[in-house]
XYZ file of C-alpha atoms in Angstrom:
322
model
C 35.056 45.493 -151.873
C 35.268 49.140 -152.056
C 32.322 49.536 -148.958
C 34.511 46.994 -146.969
C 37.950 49.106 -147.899
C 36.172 52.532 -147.086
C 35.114 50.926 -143.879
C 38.318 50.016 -143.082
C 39.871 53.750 -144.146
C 37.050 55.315 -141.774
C 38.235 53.063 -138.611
C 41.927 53.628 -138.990
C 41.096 57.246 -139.079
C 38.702 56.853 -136.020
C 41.612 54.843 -134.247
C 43.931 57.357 -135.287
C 42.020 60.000 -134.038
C 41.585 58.283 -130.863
C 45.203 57.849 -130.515
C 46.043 61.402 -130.902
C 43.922 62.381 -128.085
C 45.572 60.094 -125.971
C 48.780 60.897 -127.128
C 48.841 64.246 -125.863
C 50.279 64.850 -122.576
C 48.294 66.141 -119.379
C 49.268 68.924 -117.695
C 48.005 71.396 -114.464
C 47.757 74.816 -114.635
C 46.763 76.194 -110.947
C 45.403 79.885 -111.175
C 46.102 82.252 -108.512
C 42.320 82.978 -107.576
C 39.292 82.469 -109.430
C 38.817 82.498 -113.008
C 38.904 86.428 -114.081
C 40.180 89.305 -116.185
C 43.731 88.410 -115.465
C 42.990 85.122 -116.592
C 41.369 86.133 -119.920
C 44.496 84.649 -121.890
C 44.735 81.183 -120.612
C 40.774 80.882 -121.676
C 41.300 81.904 -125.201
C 44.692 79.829 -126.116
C 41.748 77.080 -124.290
C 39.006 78.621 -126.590
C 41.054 78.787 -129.574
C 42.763 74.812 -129.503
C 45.979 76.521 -128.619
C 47.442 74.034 -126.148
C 46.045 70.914 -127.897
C 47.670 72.514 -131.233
C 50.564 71.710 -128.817
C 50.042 68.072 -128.015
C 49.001 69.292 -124.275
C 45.991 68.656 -122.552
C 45.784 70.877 -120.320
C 43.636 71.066 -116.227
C 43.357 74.624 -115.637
C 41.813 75.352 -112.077
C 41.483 76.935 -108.508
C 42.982 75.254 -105.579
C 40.875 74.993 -102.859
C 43.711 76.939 -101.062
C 45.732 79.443 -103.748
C 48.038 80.599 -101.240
C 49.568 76.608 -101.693
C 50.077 77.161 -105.394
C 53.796 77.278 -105.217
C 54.250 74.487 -102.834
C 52.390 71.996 -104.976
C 54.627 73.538 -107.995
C 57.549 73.008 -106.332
C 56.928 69.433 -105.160
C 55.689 68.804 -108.803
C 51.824 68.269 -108.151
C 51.051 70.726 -110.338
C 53.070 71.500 -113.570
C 52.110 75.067 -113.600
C 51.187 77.894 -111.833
C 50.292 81.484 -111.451
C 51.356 83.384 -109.090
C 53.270 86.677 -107.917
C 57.009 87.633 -107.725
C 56.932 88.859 -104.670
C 55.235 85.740 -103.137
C 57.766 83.924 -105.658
C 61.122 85.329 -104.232
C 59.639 84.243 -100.664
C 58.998 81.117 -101.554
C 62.708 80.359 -103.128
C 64.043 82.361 -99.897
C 62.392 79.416 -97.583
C 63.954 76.723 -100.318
C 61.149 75.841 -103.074
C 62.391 75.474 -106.189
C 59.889 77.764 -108.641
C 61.129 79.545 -111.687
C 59.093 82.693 -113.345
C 59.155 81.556 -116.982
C 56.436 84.444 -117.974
C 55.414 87.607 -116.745
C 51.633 87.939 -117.411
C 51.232 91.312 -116.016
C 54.311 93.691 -116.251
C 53.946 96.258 -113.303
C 51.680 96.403 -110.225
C 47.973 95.569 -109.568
C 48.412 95.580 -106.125
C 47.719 99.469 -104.664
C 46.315 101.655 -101.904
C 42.815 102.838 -102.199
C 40.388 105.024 -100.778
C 37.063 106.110 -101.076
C 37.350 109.729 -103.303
C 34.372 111.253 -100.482
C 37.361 110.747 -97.592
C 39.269 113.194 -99.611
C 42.707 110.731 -98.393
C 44.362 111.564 -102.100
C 47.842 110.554 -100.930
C 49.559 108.470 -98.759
C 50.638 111.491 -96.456
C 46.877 111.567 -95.662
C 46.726 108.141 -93.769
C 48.678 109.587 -90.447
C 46.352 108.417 -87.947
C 43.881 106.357 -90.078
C 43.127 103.121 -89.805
C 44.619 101.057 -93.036
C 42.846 97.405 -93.848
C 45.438 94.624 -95.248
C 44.987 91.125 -96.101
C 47.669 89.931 -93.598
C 50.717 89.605 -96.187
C 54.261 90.577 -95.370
C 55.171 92.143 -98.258
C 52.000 94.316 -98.430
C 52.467 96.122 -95.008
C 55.934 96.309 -96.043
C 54.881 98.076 -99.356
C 52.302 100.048 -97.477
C 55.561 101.129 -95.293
C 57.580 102.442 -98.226
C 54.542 104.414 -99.609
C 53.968 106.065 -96.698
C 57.877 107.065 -96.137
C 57.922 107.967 -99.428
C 55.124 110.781 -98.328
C 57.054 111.542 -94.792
C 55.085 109.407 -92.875
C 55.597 106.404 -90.382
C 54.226 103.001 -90.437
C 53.340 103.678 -86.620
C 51.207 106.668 -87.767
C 48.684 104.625 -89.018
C 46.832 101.612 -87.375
C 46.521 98.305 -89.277
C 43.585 96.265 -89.321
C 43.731 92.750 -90.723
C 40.628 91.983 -92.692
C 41.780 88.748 -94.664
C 40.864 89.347 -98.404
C 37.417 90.884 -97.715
C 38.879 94.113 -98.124
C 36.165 95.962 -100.241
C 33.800 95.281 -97.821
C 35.879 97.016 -94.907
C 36.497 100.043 -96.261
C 33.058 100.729 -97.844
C 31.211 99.403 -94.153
C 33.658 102.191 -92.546
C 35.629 99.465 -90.961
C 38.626 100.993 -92.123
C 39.302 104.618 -93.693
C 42.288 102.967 -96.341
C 43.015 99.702 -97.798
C 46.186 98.013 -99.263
C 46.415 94.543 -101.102
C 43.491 95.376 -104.030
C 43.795 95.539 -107.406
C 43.188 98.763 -109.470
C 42.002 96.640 -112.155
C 39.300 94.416 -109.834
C 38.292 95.770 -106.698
C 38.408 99.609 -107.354
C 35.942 98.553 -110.642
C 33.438 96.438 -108.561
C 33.257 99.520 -105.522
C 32.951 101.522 -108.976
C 29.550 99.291 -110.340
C 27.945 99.913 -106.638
C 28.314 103.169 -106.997
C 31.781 104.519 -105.321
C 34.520 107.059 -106.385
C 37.628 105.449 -105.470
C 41.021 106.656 -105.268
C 43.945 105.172 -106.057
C 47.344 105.324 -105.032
C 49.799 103.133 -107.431
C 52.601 101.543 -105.612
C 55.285 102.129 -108.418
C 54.617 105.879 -107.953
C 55.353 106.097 -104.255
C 58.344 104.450 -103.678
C 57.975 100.631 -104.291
C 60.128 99.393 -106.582
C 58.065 98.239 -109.974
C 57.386 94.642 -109.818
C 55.885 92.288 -112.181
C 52.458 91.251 -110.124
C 51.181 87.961 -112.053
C 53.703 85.582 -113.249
C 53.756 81.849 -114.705
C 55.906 79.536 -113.189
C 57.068 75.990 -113.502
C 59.288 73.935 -111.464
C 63.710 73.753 -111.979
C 62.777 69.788 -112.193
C 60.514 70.406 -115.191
C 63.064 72.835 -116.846
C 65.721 70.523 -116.709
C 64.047 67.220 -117.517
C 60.833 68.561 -119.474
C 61.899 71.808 -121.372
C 60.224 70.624 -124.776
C 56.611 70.653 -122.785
C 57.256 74.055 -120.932
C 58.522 75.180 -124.564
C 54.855 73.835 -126.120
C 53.368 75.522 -122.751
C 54.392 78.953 -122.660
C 54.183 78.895 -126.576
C 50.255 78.535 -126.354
C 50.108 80.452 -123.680
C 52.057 83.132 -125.270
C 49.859 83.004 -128.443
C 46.267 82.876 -126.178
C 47.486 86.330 -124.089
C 48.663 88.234 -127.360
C 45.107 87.049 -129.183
C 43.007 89.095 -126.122
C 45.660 91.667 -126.273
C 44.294 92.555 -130.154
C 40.364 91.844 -128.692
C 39.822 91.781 -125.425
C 36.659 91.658 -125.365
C 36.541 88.123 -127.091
C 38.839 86.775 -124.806
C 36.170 87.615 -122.456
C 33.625 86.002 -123.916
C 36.130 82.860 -124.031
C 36.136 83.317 -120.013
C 32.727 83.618 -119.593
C 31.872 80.192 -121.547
C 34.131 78.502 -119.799
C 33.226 79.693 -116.612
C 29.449 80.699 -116.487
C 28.213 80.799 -113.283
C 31.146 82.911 -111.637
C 32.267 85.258 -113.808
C 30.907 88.890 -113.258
C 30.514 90.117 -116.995
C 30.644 94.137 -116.446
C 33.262 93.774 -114.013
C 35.321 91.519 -115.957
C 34.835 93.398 -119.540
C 35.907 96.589 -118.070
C 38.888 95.337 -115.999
C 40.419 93.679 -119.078
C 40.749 97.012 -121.116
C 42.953 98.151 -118.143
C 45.011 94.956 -117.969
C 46.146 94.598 -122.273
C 48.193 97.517 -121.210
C 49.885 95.817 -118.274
C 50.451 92.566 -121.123
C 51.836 94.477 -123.444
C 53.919 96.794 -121.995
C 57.436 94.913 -122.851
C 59.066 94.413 -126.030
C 57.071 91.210 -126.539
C 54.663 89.174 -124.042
C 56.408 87.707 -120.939
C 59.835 89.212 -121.118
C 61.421 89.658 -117.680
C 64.156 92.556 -117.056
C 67.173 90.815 -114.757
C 66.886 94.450 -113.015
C 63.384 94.254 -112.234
C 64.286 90.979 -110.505
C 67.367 92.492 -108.542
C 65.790 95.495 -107.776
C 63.007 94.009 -105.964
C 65.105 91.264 -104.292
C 67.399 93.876 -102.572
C 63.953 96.059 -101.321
C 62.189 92.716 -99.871
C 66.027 91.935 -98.441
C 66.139 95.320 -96.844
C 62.933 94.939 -95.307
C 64.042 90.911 -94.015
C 61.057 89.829 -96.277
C 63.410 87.653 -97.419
C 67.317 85.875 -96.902
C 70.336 87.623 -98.078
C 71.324 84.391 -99.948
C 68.600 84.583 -102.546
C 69.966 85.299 -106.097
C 67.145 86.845 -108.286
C 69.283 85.974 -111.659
C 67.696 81.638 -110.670
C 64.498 83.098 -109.692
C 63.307 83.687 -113.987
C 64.442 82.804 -116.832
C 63.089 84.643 -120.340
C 64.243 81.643 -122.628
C 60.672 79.990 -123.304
C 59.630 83.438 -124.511
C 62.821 84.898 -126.471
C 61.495 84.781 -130.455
């Protein structure tokens, strides 16, 4: 009798198990490019149970196109997304409903760089140079201010489109500046093979500071799912502030989950330059309504984007107030 009662005990545990797994809800998280640094947080609230402490199971991935990420948030494909707040306030200027709910990294990535051999050490330097972008509005628009800011015009320099392979240009010589890298990825891997670079911040020549990776969600999910975007950005709150206190774990937690792309020395250095760019806000995510304006009226300005767009619907800070 008491075999054929522990037997019983051990299935309803087994079925409850079972249960609980399929109980949790499934959710998409579509990442801006592929798995890195930046990422490092998302892979240790994964590492760590985080989300499923949540009742979420959550598909964190690459599109095949990341430049669609907001579109497919928008229409509701995908539940979640990172992106940037430029790229966001463009995308609510043409009509797609996307909401910043987190901002992962609180000022700039995006910068100006040049190799430290050119001697090119400000943006004054570029007049007649040629200057290698990735074809996006905002950056030669950006690239514009920073170059005002140092009493030069945009028609002083020539631009070159090079897509995203913009390491490669400027160390083949293809171009003698580039604009659209990050100081915490692309400055680091012309570093490993060897380079001095130079950088030239964006916040410190004019452009207004921006907040360059953000998480966003949907205004259909916020007002008919808040209780999963509430379990969401909870876990992914919790999995950003554990590689904030060691990010070189959280690094590891990438690497596992991502083996055969992840470039260790690049990645393991990068993060130490990111925890900064978490942490710098009176707690992980938090938005400043001026941040938003501020930026909204430069990209207006510059008829990046339509007068009509209020910045106050583009965030909201309530899935990370304490």
């Amino acid at each position: 009798m008491k075999k054929l009662m522990a037997a019983v005990v051990l299935a309803m545990t087994i079925f409850s198990l079972a249960c609980g797994n399929d109980e949790r809800q499934n959710v998409s998280l579509a990442l801006d490019w592929y798995p890195n640094s930046n990422h490092a947080g998302i892979y240790e609230a994964l590492g760590r149970g985080f989300f499923e402490e949540e009742g979420l199971d959550v598909n964190v991935y690459t599109p095949t196109d990341p430049a669609s990420i907001l579109q497919t948030v928008g229409a509701g494909r995908d539940d979640f997304g990172i992106s940037y707040q430029p790229v966001l306030l463009q995308a609510r200027s043409e009509g797609v409903p996307v909401v910043s709910i987190a901002a992962v990294s609180q000022h700039p990535l995006n910068s100006v760089m040049t190799l430290t051999s050119s001697g090119l050490e400000r943006p004054g330097d570029l007049a007649g140079r040629r200057i290698g972008h990735p074809g996006i509005p905002s950056n030669e628009g950006m690239l514009e201010t920073m170059l005002n800011e140092d009493g030069v015009s945009i028609d002083q320099v020539e631009l070159v489109n090079v897509g995203f392979d913009l390491a490669q240009a400027l160390l083949g010589g293809t171009v003698d500046a580039i604009v659209g890298a990050y100081w915490t990825h692309e400055s680091i891997l012309m570093e490993l093979e060897g380079h001095e670079i130079n950088i030239l911040r964006m916040e410190e020549w004019g452009v207004p500071d921006f907040y360059e990776l953000v998480l966003v969600t949907n205004e259909t999910i916020l007002a008919e799912d808040r209780d999963v975007v509430e379990q969401f950005v909870r876990a992914f709150r919790r999995g950003y502030e554990a590689a904030a206190e060691d990010p070189q774990a959280s690094i590891t937690s990438l690497i596992e989950a991502n083996p055969e792309t992840v470039n260790e020395p690049l990645e393991r250095e990068g993060v130490e330059l990111l925890v900064p760019m978490w942490t710098d806000a009176p707690r992980f995510g938090w938005q400043e309504e001026s941040r938003w304006t501020d930026f909204a009226d430069w990209m207006k300005a510059r008829d990046l984007i339509n007068d009509d767009v209020d910045p106050a619907d583009a965030f909201t800070n309530e899935f990370v107030e304490d």
